[in-house]
């Protein structure tokens, strides 16, 4: 099913992060079409609690679509997705449950421009988790401190830089206390000097043991943080391995070609 | 030092007034101002001179004289012996009435059409597109006259009801070529109490909403605000109605010698004007609404969904507050347009301010200048009032950016 | 409808720009045409024919004035005006005279600063209703819906008539005669009220005139006549005496057929000679040529000829002379003497 079995993935625990045997996400035989375009083909993927997975691949390879399927922003047409023991189906209750377990950050941050930073962070806790306002604000401030922008709490998204906005977006997701975080190219829309501040936040999150699936082309990040790198092309998982092996000793020609292009820069 | 100060030492040359960007705009503004002042002065002085030459004075005394003419649609008491001033007020109220109900229905129609035009259902989207393009691209006057012709020529004559050739809807509503008669409410003893209870229940709704918000902030509990509000709106008044023994009764229209007697008559002129204004303005509003919804990027909905917000809450808390910023400013200008367009009322004989003050009164008294100035002032005040409400809203929801 | 908004607004502009000249006669002569305000179309009084040439009773008055002043009855620019735009058109100088079934009233004469130059048609306001309604008197109209043209004296008369007789009615305001016709025929109103002459003209244009009756009551006095701006007495005199010339011509038996011969050969009647300018030069006193009256009469005939040709009993309008007969024949028409 997966190229790496549980034992090996436990062995590559370089940064002393604990990876358990508990399955966080299990995807089996997933297929998806956009119209007649077969965008995801027979995806099989098991993610264990605490894993940090980086997904890379050329654009249009289906990597974003895959992680968007995990919290039902996209609907898959075949196969099975089980997140934290809950199977993703058209049942609204299941979708709600999974979405409250899974946080997501987007390429374009998607902060709510009409709300302050603090309100962005308390909106979902108040309206989904039914948290009292004070408690929600305390939690929000906690996470804003964590992403190092508590002093911006009363500003509006439009008043912040891109890097700051993305960190707010991460804090906003964390306020829902998710057990899994999905990142969809979180640094692609940022200037180089802002990429670092976002990556630092993500590394910190990883060190705390958050289960993370991250679509990114930041190979430095993959080498530093990931315990597994997945390469996708044409809707398929072509290859997956621990980072060192993946970068030093890619198996397939397509991976080699991709790596040569992306590292050649 | 000398090299730096040299250009200043050059002094001021006259050509700089035209070619130097520092002075150019001042020059242009000065010339424009002089031309405008001269033009206005010329118009005013000529008007005064010509009025004198004609032996005419400038006097608003006619507003206090008996009007002498009758008006069919009255919101306040008026008869032919009332003054021209009161006739003007009757017309102004009629204008405000059609503008008010027109704005409400135009908003409802426009919102529904705007949302439906984004529908994935091909037929629905096409039909709405036909409506929008059809109404936007044909002059309003034609629609008013056309709708008037349809409502007055496709419906039965009031006399047909007496003869049994036509029958009333639910035995109480008569749609005729002179207008639609409906039962009129008769406010009996105890009506006042009922009205007070109704007003109190509206106050209670506002209070309840504030309570619900505080409660959510304190405990996180979300109360079903919509249903409780609806209940508060209807139930107390309903219960009071029965306890008070039904103080409000209905006066049903009955066939008379020429037409119906009793009941409430909604004239075809009002119906045609109202429908035409609503449908015409609604087609513009539909485009505003569509644009407003499209302006909120899909990412916003996705982010809200990813946070676990249900679609209804996403719409209320995320999409609508943003879409409203885009929709409201052009919506306000559509309200302005509708109000001003209502002056086409005379095409179907609706007695608005333009028809009374700006029409019959001017014709009977010959005070065109005074009448037109007053009429212009009225529309100006109404427009400014609507616009200031809109500006207030815009200022309060303006997005803060760097 | 829209036009009246436009003209209403234009009044300001009109008053502001065109200084209505005090010497209209000179203006007309210099321009070579007479600008005459008429209706937008009322059969028999002023309406363009199939070729777009204006004809009718009021039009004939314009032509007579043009002939008297310019010697050419076709040198007229007809300006269609509605009831609500007519006074603005005259006051602003857009037209030199109005000849469009306009009632002579105190306020129009005095307050609006116009000058009525005589009565060309003694009219009164009546009602037309469907025959099948079985109404025989205007006093039976209580509760009826009545179409009424806004901005007219009839509007005021109607309000007074129903008020005096303690009756209710529903006014349906309309802007033009054709609109009134359409509304009345569509059943949007039970009755239409306007000058009796207008009712006759309107009924004549119906498909089945017999289905409609004109009620016997005449509820007002409506002396109709041409009018000019107040203050230009010379021009007022020209229009007034042109009308009088047509009346006097009928009284003296001068017609379009014999006027040229009478002018050439002279007559035994000195007043005819004075009128036609063969004896004394009344024309010069008006600032006109001596044959001014000859030209006026040649334009469309004397008053009687104009009446018969346009609205008389031989026409579809079918109006009897009635009050509009000469005083010598029991009517009210009476011209001051040419002396």
XYZ file of C-alpha atoms in Angstrom, chain B residues 44-281:
238
model
C -29.826 84.913 -13.160
C -29.666 88.516 -14.303
C -31.317 87.652 -17.620
C -34.082 85.807 -15.840
C -34.721 88.728 -13.528
C -34.638 91.146 -16.439
C -37.004 89.072 -18.553
C -39.405 88.552 -15.683
C -39.458 92.317 -15.288
C -39.958 92.824 -19.002
C -42.945 90.480 -18.871
C -44.234 92.315 -15.810
C -44.050 89.099 -13.777
C -42.967 88.977 -10.179
C -41.376 86.174 -8.205
C -43.830 85.149 -5.521
C -44.691 81.988 -3.618
C -48.038 83.383 -2.491
C -49.875 81.021 -4.843
C -49.142 78.183 -2.411
C -51.697 79.661 -0.033
C -54.477 80.003 -2.609
C -57.209 77.408 -3.153
C -56.087 74.822 -5.682
C -59.487 74.247 -7.243
C -58.695 70.843 -8.678
C -59.318 67.351 -7.348
C -56.762 64.617 -6.819
C -57.764 60.972 -6.904
C -55.177 59.368 -4.660
C -55.013 61.009 -1.245
C -52.854 60.028 1.696
C -53.978 63.071 3.683
C -57.256 64.935 3.633
C -57.672 67.204 0.648
C -60.446 68.658 -1.459
C -60.634 71.123 -4.284
C -60.855 74.046 -1.832
C -57.545 73.128 -0.159
C -54.505 75.220 -1.008
C -51.944 74.644 -3.740
C -49.462 74.072 -0.908
C -51.527 71.178 0.402
C -51.928 69.818 -3.131
C -48.146 69.872 -3.373
C -47.897 67.923 -0.103
C -50.425 65.368 -1.408
C -48.284 64.944 -4.508
C -45.075 64.738 -2.494
C -46.563 62.013 -0.280
C -47.685 60.124 -3.383
C -44.154 60.386 -4.775
C -42.691 59.146 -1.499
C -45.222 56.298 -1.384
C -44.400 54.961 -4.823
C -40.678 55.525 -4.273
C -40.760 53.692 -0.947
C -42.717 50.623 -2.043
C -40.836 50.706 -5.342
C -37.453 50.579 -3.584
C -38.571 47.645 -1.423
C -39.914 45.534 -4.280
C -37.031 46.488 -6.571
C -34.622 45.269 -3.899
C -36.506 41.994 -3.442
C -36.812 41.404 -7.186
C -33.225 42.466 -7.813
C -31.812 40.253 -5.079
C -33.723 37.191 -6.210
C -32.868 37.807 -9.861
C -29.221 38.504 -9.049
C -28.870 35.248 -7.132
C -30.832 33.260 -9.714
C -28.667 34.578 -12.519
C -25.749 32.787 -10.844
C -27.804 29.592 -10.729
C -26.331 26.470 -12.254
C -29.752 25.686 -13.693
C -29.394 26.752 -17.326
C -33.048 27.607 -17.934
C -33.382 29.675 -14.759
C -30.180 31.580 -15.453
C -31.260 32.262 -19.077
C -34.735 33.408 -18.085
C -33.305 35.834 -15.548
C -30.788 37.061 -18.124
C -33.649 37.778 -20.534
C -35.495 39.676 -17.796
C -32.445 41.719 -16.838
C -31.415 42.603 -20.374
C -34.994 43.261 -21.454
C -35.711 45.734 -18.705
C -32.317 47.402 -18.574
C -32.217 48.167 -22.259
C -35.691 49.528 -22.912
C -36.653 53.031 -21.745
C -38.603 53.113 -18.512
C -41.376 55.237 -19.961
C -42.228 52.476 -22.430
C -42.485 49.938 -19.623
C -44.727 52.209 -17.592
C -47.080 52.794 -20.490
C -46.960 49.145 -21.588
C -47.706 47.778 -18.127
C -50.470 50.325 -17.703
C -51.979 49.264 -21.022
C -51.768 45.622 -19.999
C -53.322 46.054 -16.560
C -56.049 48.337 -17.790
C -56.997 46.568 -21.006
C -56.624 42.921 -20.075
C -58.761 43.170 -16.960
C -62.584 43.311 -16.688
C -64.563 46.514 -16.272
C -65.973 47.169 -12.786
C -69.476 46.925 -14.283
C -68.766 43.347 -15.393
C -68.706 42.310 -11.755
C -72.267 43.498 -11.208
C -73.408 41.660 -14.297
C -71.690 38.480 -13.188
C -69.324 38.404 -16.185
C -66.376 38.634 -13.823
C -65.966 37.514 -10.242
C -63.865 38.646 -7.343
C -60.886 36.725 -6.001
C -61.702 35.119 -2.633
C -64.933 37.154 -2.776
C -62.963 40.167 -1.618
C -60.477 41.338 -4.248
C -61.601 42.813 -7.563
C -59.009 43.350 -10.271
C -60.484 45.779 -12.794
C -59.356 48.118 -15.523
C -59.786 51.062 -13.164
C -57.735 49.531 -10.406
C -57.779 46.776 -7.835
C -60.216 46.892 -4.963
C -59.236 45.079 -1.793
C -60.855 44.963 1.635
C -59.903 47.948 3.746
C -59.085 47.598 7.443
C -61.481 49.379 9.758
C -59.849 50.377 13.020
C -62.418 49.850 15.758
C -62.234 50.251 19.551
C -59.097 48.724 20.980
C -57.112 49.097 17.778
C -54.760 51.461 19.522
C -53.932 48.830 22.127
C -53.248 46.394 19.335
C -50.914 48.820 17.595
C -49.089 49.499 20.862
C -48.682 45.770 21.481
C -47.308 45.342 17.991
C -44.792 48.147 18.503
C -43.854 46.690 21.885
C -43.226 43.298 20.328
C -40.854 44.913 17.831
C -39.031 46.535 20.751
C -38.994 43.120 22.436
C -37.392 41.578 19.348
C -34.616 44.149 19.402
C -34.127 43.518 23.123
C -34.115 39.776 22.619
C -31.482 40.032 19.915
C -29.224 42.037 22.183
C -29.802 39.486 24.956
C -29.023 36.612 22.586
C -25.746 38.215 21.571
C -24.635 38.830 25.155
C -25.630 35.342 26.099
C -23.565 33.905 23.282
C -20.594 35.991 24.296
C -20.917 34.885 27.894
C -21.779 31.211 27.573
C -21.249 30.391 23.926
C -24.817 29.197 23.587
C -26.455 30.129 20.267
C -30.185 30.824 20.548
C -32.556 30.310 17.586
C -32.912 34.059 17.042
C -34.878 33.932 13.787
C -37.685 31.702 15.023
C -38.060 33.425 18.368
C -38.115 36.828 16.607
C -40.821 35.660 14.246
C -42.802 34.306 17.156
C -42.421 37.556 19.059
C -43.513 39.499 15.997
C -46.726 37.574 15.411
C -47.931 35.835 18.558
C -48.504 38.715 21.020
C -50.487 40.722 18.460
C -52.464 37.633 17.451
C -53.356 36.760 21.028
C -54.228 40.395 21.783
C -56.427 40.509 18.683
C -58.584 37.682 20.000
C -58.581 38.909 23.606
C -59.709 42.372 22.452
C -62.471 40.711 20.448
C -61.201 41.489 16.971
C -60.989 45.306 17.015
C -59.839 45.486 13.401
C -62.459 44.440 10.866
C -62.422 44.482 7.102
C -64.557 46.636 4.876
C -65.264 44.694 1.706
C -65.758 46.438 -1.642
C -69.246 46.166 -3.112
C -70.427 46.833 -6.639
C -72.008 50.260 -7.069
C -73.659 52.223 -9.889
C -70.456 52.795 -11.839
C -67.786 50.941 -9.930
C -67.019 49.451 -6.535
C -67.865 51.234 -3.344
C -66.014 50.778 -0.075
C -62.839 48.790 0.301
C -59.414 50.040 -0.627
C -58.727 51.036 -4.220
C -55.222 50.597 -5.558
C -55.347 52.469 -8.843
C -53.893 51.028 -12.008
C -51.737 54.121 -12.352
C -50.038 53.233 -9.065
C -49.832 49.544 -9.950
C -48.321 50.245 -13.374
C -45.867 52.809 -12.065
C -44.917 50.643 -9.116
C -44.447 47.498 -11.195
C -42.529 49.276 -13.933
C -40.230 51.085 -11.510
C -39.639 47.901 -9.498
C -38.964 45.686 -12.487
C -36.826 48.285 -14.236
C -34.732 49.198 -11.210
